[in-house]
Amino acid sequence: MQAQNGQKSIVKGLVASLAGGSFFAGLSIATSIGLLAKVTPTLVSPFGIIFDGAGQNWQLLTWVSFAIAAILLAVVPFILAKKVTDGEVVKAEFAKGAKVLWAVVALNGFLAIATILMSLFSLGIEGMSEKAASAMQKQYWLGTFVPVLVAALVNGVGAFFLGAIAKGKMALMNTFKIASIVIAGVAVVLMVVASLVTLHPKKGSDSNDVYNANSILKDLGL
């Protein structure tokens, strides 16, 4: 009984690391896209809510933590996978992990659709200059829409692998581990580049030209 409980703990830890790695890698890559596009990433996450309104450096530190979490979680499966011996526990726990990630994908899809609607509704707002309107559309499309689609893709890949392994395709475990570490590596590289671009803008660029959709609406009194 104790051995079985120990096996469940190992498998749960493995699932948590694989699903968590996909989640944070998706957040990191998506956030990097917004930063590289010179707009404020507006992805919904507990971390974004906690640091909402914080200074740029604190926000950037939060975004960098996504990449760090992704790479650390991607390393864990290489340690735990070799300790897994109970196929039935794997099927049960991996199926749960797949459902969680598919739920995240669904949330990403909802945010993408909501962004499209917000973009359409914001067209032709009275009193908004052409420059501000263009900045708002850029915020919607490059700060949210494209990033959430990328996050959906990353989480979808993770959900697919977890679901396939839950159905008995254990051979995909090694493939998933490698894919996770590669995706996490991409997330780290993109975040490093995005951070450098954010902290060290090119000469002649004006950071004041970077608009945030919320600040635009606030200026209009909406």
mmCIF file of C-alpha atoms in Angstrom:
data_model
loop_
_atom_site.group_PDB
_atom_site.id
_atom_site.type_symbol
_atom_site.label_atom_id
_atom_site.label_comp_id
_atom_site.label_asym_id
_atom_site.label_seq_id
_atom_site.Cartn_x
_atom_site.Cartn_y
_atom_site.Cartn_z
ATOM 1 C CA MET A 1 0.000 0.000 0.000
ATOM 2 C CA GLN A 2 2.799 2.367 0.914
ATOM 3 C CA ALA A 3 4.588 1.526 -2.324
ATOM 4 C CA GLN A 4 1.404 2.248 -4.287
ATOM 5 C CA ASN A 5 0.984 5.616 -2.574
ATOM 6 C CA GLY A 6 4.608 6.393 -3.306
ATOM 7 C CA GLN A 7 4.056 5.537 -6.972
ATOM 8 C CA LYS A 8 1.006 7.819 -7.116
ATOM 9 C CA SER A 9 3.027 10.678 -5.659
ATOM 10 C CA ILE A 10 5.756 10.187 -8.253
ATOM 11 C CA VAL A 11 3.290 10.067 -11.148
ATOM 12 C CA LYS A 12 1.380 13.091 -9.854
ATOM 13 C CA GLY A 13 4.659 14.979 -9.601
ATOM 14 C CA LEU A 14 5.524 13.920 -13.150
ATOM 15 C CA VAL A 15 2.158 15.074 -14.502
ATOM 16 C CA ALA A 16 2.370 18.354 -12.592
ATOM 17 C CA SER A 17 5.830 19.068 -14.014
ATOM 18 C CA LEU A 18 4.844 18.212 -17.597
ATOM 19 C CA ALA A 19 1.543 20.135 -17.488
ATOM 20 C CA GLY A 20 3.061 23.009 -15.515
ATOM 21 C CA GLY A 21 6.002 23.199 -17.905
ATOM 22 C CA SER A 22 3.637 23.499 -20.867
ATOM 23 C CA PHE A 23 1.566 26.140 -19.080
ATOM 24 C CA PHE A 24 4.504 28.354 -18.123
ATOM 25 C CA ALA A 25 6.253 27.872 -21.469
ATOM 26 C CA GLY A 26 3.067 29.010 -23.176
ATOM 27 C CA LEU A 27 2.832 32.047 -20.900
ATOM 28 C CA SER A 28 6.496 32.906 -21.403
ATOM 29 C CA ILE A 29 6.483 32.646 -25.209
ATOM 30 C CA ALA A 30 3.189 34.527 -25.438
ATOM 31 C CA THR A 31 4.423 37.289 -23.136
ATOM 32 C CA SER A 32 7.662 37.584 -25.108
ATOM 33 C CA ILE A 33 5.675 38.184 -28.296
ATOM 34 C CA GLY A 34 3.929 41.136 -26.666
ATOM 35 C CA LEU A 35 7.207 42.575 -25.375
ATOM 36 C CA LEU A 36 8.923 42.206 -28.745
ATOM 37 C CA ALA A 37 5.952 43.945 -30.376
ATOM 38 C CA LYS A 38 6.470 46.774 -27.842
ATOM 39 C CA VAL A 39 3.049 46.442 -26.273
ATOM 40 C CA THR A 40 2.115 45.505 -22.722
ATOM 41 C CA PRO A 41 1.242 41.789 -22.532
ATOM 42 C CA THR A 42 -2.300 41.452 -21.196
ATOM 43 C CA LEU A 43 -2.493 37.700 -20.651
ATOM 44 C CA VAL A 44 -4.705 36.655 -17.769
ATOM 45 C CA SER A 45 -2.750 34.914 -14.999
ATOM 46 C CA PRO A 46 -2.620 34.981 -11.191
ATOM 47 C CA PHE A 47 0.837 36.584 -11.429
ATOM 48 C CA GLY A 48 -0.385 39.383 -13.682
ATOM 49 C CA ILE A 49 -3.208 40.141 -11.252
ATOM 50 C CA ILE A 50 -0.850 40.247 -8.264
ATOM 51 C CA PHE A 51 1.547 42.662 -9.948
ATOM 52 C CA ASP A 52 -1.067 44.688 -11.827
ATOM 53 C CA GLY A 53 -0.089 48.353 -11.604
ATOM 54 C CA ALA A 54 3.437 47.562 -10.447
ATOM 55 C CA GLY A 55 6.475 49.244 -11.973
ATOM 56 C CA GLN A 56 7.924 48.039 -15.270
ATOM 57 C CA ASN A 57 10.857 46.274 -13.620
ATOM 58 C CA TRP A 58 8.576 44.316 -11.288
ATOM 59 C CA GLN A 59 6.316 43.345 -14.178
ATOM 60 C CA LEU A 60 9.316 42.269 -16.240
ATOM 61 C CA LEU A 61 10.601 40.195 -13.316
ATOM 62 C CA THR A 62 7.222 38.454 -13.177
ATOM 63 C CA TRP A 63 7.308 37.729 -16.896
ATOM 64 C CA VAL A 64 10.894 36.424 -16.671
ATOM 65 C CA SER A 65 9.768 34.081 -13.876
ATOM 66 C CA PHE A 66 7.495 32.324 -16.400
ATOM 67 C CA ALA A 67 10.522 31.276 -18.453
ATOM 68 C CA ILE A 68 12.463 30.200 -15.358
ATOM 69 C CA ALA A 69 9.528 28.097 -14.158
ATOM 70 C CA ALA A 70 9.166 26.518 -17.602
ATOM 71 C CA ILE A 71 12.789 25.398 -17.841
ATOM 72 C CA LEU A 72 12.918 24.139 -14.242
ATOM 73 C CA LEU A 73 9.711 22.126 -14.639
ATOM 74 C CA ALA A 74 10.947 20.720 -17.960
ATOM 75 C CA VAL A 75 13.969 19.213 -16.173
ATOM 76 C CA VAL A 76 11.907 17.390 -13.514
ATOM 77 C CA PRO A 77 10.449 14.695 -15.870
ATOM 78 C CA PHE A 78 13.976 13.482 -16.705
ATOM 79 C CA ILE A 79 14.345 12.637 -13.013
ATOM 80 C CA LEU A 80 10.883 11.255 -12.230
ATOM 81 C CA ALA A 81 10.020 9.350 -15.430
ATOM 82 C CA LYS A 82 12.582 6.611 -14.751
ATOM 83 C CA LYS A 83 10.924 5.940 -11.370
ATOM 84 C CA VAL A 84 7.468 5.242 -12.842
ATOM 85 C CA THR A 85 6.467 1.572 -12.766
ATOM 86 C CA ASP A 86 2.657 1.508 -12.477
ATOM 87 C CA GLY A 87 0.978 1.841 -15.866
ATOM 88 C CA GLU A 88 -2.539 2.088 -14.432
ATOM 89 C CA VAL A 89 -1.637 5.037 -12.246
ATOM 90 C CA VAL A 90 -0.039 6.694 -15.265
ATOM 91 C CA LYS A 91 -3.241 6.313 -17.293
ATOM 92 C CA ALA A 92 -5.420 7.798 -14.554
ATOM 93 C CA GLU A 93 -3.188 10.746 -13.625
ATOM 94 C CA PHE A 94 -2.118 11.626 -17.159
ATOM 95 C CA ALA A 95 -5.759 11.703 -18.237
ATOM 96 C CA LYS A 96 -6.431 14.271 -15.502
ATOM 97 C CA GLY A 97 -3.454 16.348 -16.607
ATOM 98 C CA ALA A 98 -4.659 16.303 -20.209
ATOM 99 C CA LYS A 99 -8.084 17.595 -19.144
ATOM 100 C CA VAL A 100 -6.489 20.461 -17.228
ATOM 101 C CA LEU A 101 -4.418 21.547 -20.219
ATOM 102 C CA TRP A 102 -7.380 21.232 -22.602
ATOM 103 C CA ALA A 103 -9.257 23.540 -20.214
ATOM 104 C CA VAL A 104 -6.389 26.038 -20.505
ATOM 105 C CA VAL A 105 -6.562 25.746 -24.297
ATOM 106 C CA ALA A 106 -10.301 26.460 -24.125
ATOM 107 C CA LEU A 107 -9.602 29.549 -21.975
ATOM 108 C CA ASN A 108 -7.025 30.713 -24.528
ATOM 109 C CA GLY A 109 -9.614 30.277 -27.266
ATOM 110 C CA PHE A 110 -12.185 32.252 -25.297
ATOM 111 C CA LEU A 111 -9.704 35.097 -24.781
ATOM 112 C CA ALA A 112 -8.873 35.110 -28.496
ATOM 113 C CA ILE A 113 -12.551 35.414 -29.442
ATOM 114 C CA ALA A 114 -13.126 38.066 -26.776
ATOM 115 C CA THR A 115 -10.171 40.031 -28.128
ATOM 116 C CA ILE A 116 -11.612 39.978 -31.650
ATOM 117 C CA LEU A 117 -14.918 41.337 -30.326
ATOM 118 C CA MET A 118 -13.196 44.031 -28.260
ATOM 119 C CA SER A 119 -11.153 45.050 -31.284
ATOM 120 C CA LEU A 120 -14.275 45.375 -33.435
ATOM 121 C CA PHE A 121 -16.217 47.263 -30.765
ATOM 122 C CA SER A 122 -13.346 49.722 -30.266
ATOM 123 C CA LEU A 123 -13.298 50.777 -33.906
ATOM 124 C CA GLY A 124 -14.473 54.338 -34.433
ATOM 125 C CA ILE A 125 -14.545 55.392 -30.768
ATOM 126 C CA GLU A 126 -15.491 59.061 -30.709
ATOM 127 C CA GLY A 127 -12.704 61.391 -29.625
ATOM 128 C CA MET A 128 -9.874 58.897 -30.238
ATOM 129 C CA SER A 129 -7.011 60.040 -32.442
ATOM 130 C CA GLU A 130 -5.796 57.894 -35.326
ATOM 131 C CA LYS A 131 -2.531 57.258 -33.514
ATOM 132 C CA ALA A 132 -4.279 56.122 -30.326
ATOM 133 C CA ALA A 133 -6.698 53.920 -32.306
ATOM 134 C CA SER A 134 -3.795 52.269 -34.115
ATOM 135 C CA ALA A 135 -2.000 51.714 -30.809
ATOM 136 C CA MET A 136 -5.127 50.144 -29.306
ATOM 137 C CA GLN A 137 -5.540 47.739 -32.217
ATOM 138 C CA LYS A 138 -1.860 46.799 -31.916
ATOM 139 C CA GLN A 139 -2.409 46.180 -28.207
ATOM 140 C CA TYR A 140 -5.356 43.897 -28.881
ATOM 141 C CA TRP A 141 -3.794 41.900 -31.713
ATOM 142 C CA LEU A 142 -0.134 41.685 -30.650
ATOM 143 C CA GLY A 143 -0.627 42.072 -26.906
ATOM 144 C CA THR A 144 -3.393 39.497 -26.543
ATOM 145 C CA PHE A 145 -4.764 37.778 -29.660
ATOM 146 C CA VAL A 146 -1.549 36.385 -31.181
ATOM 147 C CA PRO A 147 -0.016 35.559 -27.774
ATOM 148 C CA VAL A 148 -3.060 33.585 -26.559
ATOM 149 C CA LEU A 149 -3.146 31.617 -29.813
ATOM 150 C CA VAL A 150 0.521 30.734 -29.344
ATOM 151 C CA ALA A 151 -0.172 29.768 -25.717
ATOM 152 C CA ALA A 152 -3.094 27.621 -26.923
ATOM 153 C CA LEU A 153 -0.767 25.845 -29.373
ATOM 154 C CA VAL A 154 1.859 25.114 -26.704
ATOM 155 C CA ASN A 155 -0.732 23.891 -24.199
ATOM 156 C CA GLY A 156 -2.479 21.917 -26.930
ATOM 157 C CA VAL A 157 0.747 20.056 -27.680
ATOM 158 C CA GLY A 158 1.116 19.250 -23.987
ATOM 159 C CA ALA A 159 -2.511 18.101 -23.709
ATOM 160 C CA PHE A 160 -2.105 15.890 -26.782
ATOM 161 C CA PHE A 161 0.955 14.123 -25.377
ATOM 162 C CA LEU A 162 -0.576 13.683 -21.921
ATOM 163 C CA GLY A 163 -3.759 12.246 -23.451
ATOM 164 C CA ALA A 164 -1.854 9.900 -25.754
ATOM 165 C CA ILE A 165 0.297 8.604 -22.898
ATOM 166 C CA ALA A 166 -2.845 8.152 -20.779
ATOM 167 C CA LYS A 167 -4.155 5.843 -23.523
ATOM 168 C CA GLY A 168 -1.137 3.598 -23.173
ATOM 169 C CA LYS A 169 1.334 5.084 -25.651
ATOM 170 C CA MET A 170 4.186 5.113 -23.137
ATOM 171 C CA ALA A 171 6.759 5.359 -25.923
ATOM 172 C CA LEU A 172 5.750 8.999 -26.323
ATOM 173 C CA MET A 173 7.029 9.795 -22.829
ATOM 174 C CA ASN A 174 10.611 10.321 -24.017
ATOM 175 C CA THR A 175 9.398 12.368 -26.987
ATOM 176 C CA PHE A 176 7.333 14.570 -24.680
ATOM 177 C CA LYS A 177 10.247 15.086 -22.293
ATOM 178 C CA ILE A 178 12.488 16.231 -25.137
ATOM 179 C CA ALA A 179 9.754 18.399 -26.647
ATOM 180 C CA SER A 180 9.160 20.017 -23.253
ATOM 181 C CA ILE A 181 12.804 20.910 -22.734
ATOM 182 C CA VAL A 182 13.088 22.270 -26.291
ATOM 183 C CA ILE A 183 9.953 24.409 -25.943
ATOM 184 C CA ALA A 184 11.136 25.647 -22.537
ATOM 185 C CA GLY A 185 14.499 26.506 -24.096
ATOM 186 C CA VAL A 186 12.759 28.526 -26.796
ATOM 187 C CA ALA A 187 10.733 30.282 -24.092
ATOM 188 C CA VAL A 188 13.905 31.240 -22.213
ATOM 189 C CA VAL A 189 15.695 32.519 -25.335
ATOM 190 C CA LEU A 190 12.684 34.597 -26.415
ATOM 191 C CA MET A 191 12.272 36.023 -22.922
ATOM 192 C CA VAL A 192 15.955 36.975 -22.716
ATOM 193 C CA VAL A 193 15.749 38.745 -26.081
ATOM 194 C CA ALA A 194 12.449 40.431 -25.153
ATOM 195 C CA SER A 195 13.868 41.568 -21.812
ATOM 196 C CA LEU A 196 16.949 43.066 -23.459
ATOM 197 C CA VAL A 197 14.783 44.884 -25.995
ATOM 198 C CA THR A 198 12.557 46.212 -23.207
ATOM 199 C CA LEU A 199 15.353 47.320 -20.879
ATOM 200 C CA HIS A 200 17.684 48.598 -23.614
ATOM 201 C CA PRO A 201 15.590 50.148 -26.401
ATOM 202 C CA LYS A 202 17.353 51.290 -29.571
ATOM 203 C CA LYS A 203 18.575 54.866 -29.683
ATOM 204 C CA GLY A 204 16.002 57.166 -31.145
ATOM 205 C CA SER A 205 13.054 55.050 -30.048
ATOM 206 C CA ASP A 206 10.544 56.733 -27.786
ATOM 207 C CA SER A 207 9.117 54.585 -25.016
ATOM 208 C CA ASN A 208 6.313 57.105 -24.685
ATOM 209 C CA ASP A 209 4.992 55.940 -28.069
ATOM 210 C CA VAL A 210 4.135 52.555 -26.547
ATOM 211 C CA TYR A 211 0.470 52.712 -25.620
ATOM 212 C CA ASN A 212 -1.516 50.499 -23.308
ATOM 213 C CA ALA A 213 -5.163 49.901 -24.222
ATOM 214 C CA ASN A 214 -6.314 50.502 -20.652
ATOM 215 C CA SER A 215 -4.509 53.847 -20.407
ATOM 216 C CA ILE A 216 -6.002 54.947 -23.744
ATOM 217 C CA LEU A 217 -9.511 54.209 -22.549
ATOM 218 C CA LYS A 218 -8.783 55.909 -19.229
ATOM 219 C CA ASP A 219 -7.598 59.043 -21.032
ATOM 220 C CA LEU A 220 -10.869 59.072 -22.968
ATOM 221 C CA GLY A 221 -12.843 58.721 -19.771
ATOM 222 C CA LEU A 222 -14.274 55.309 -20.811
#
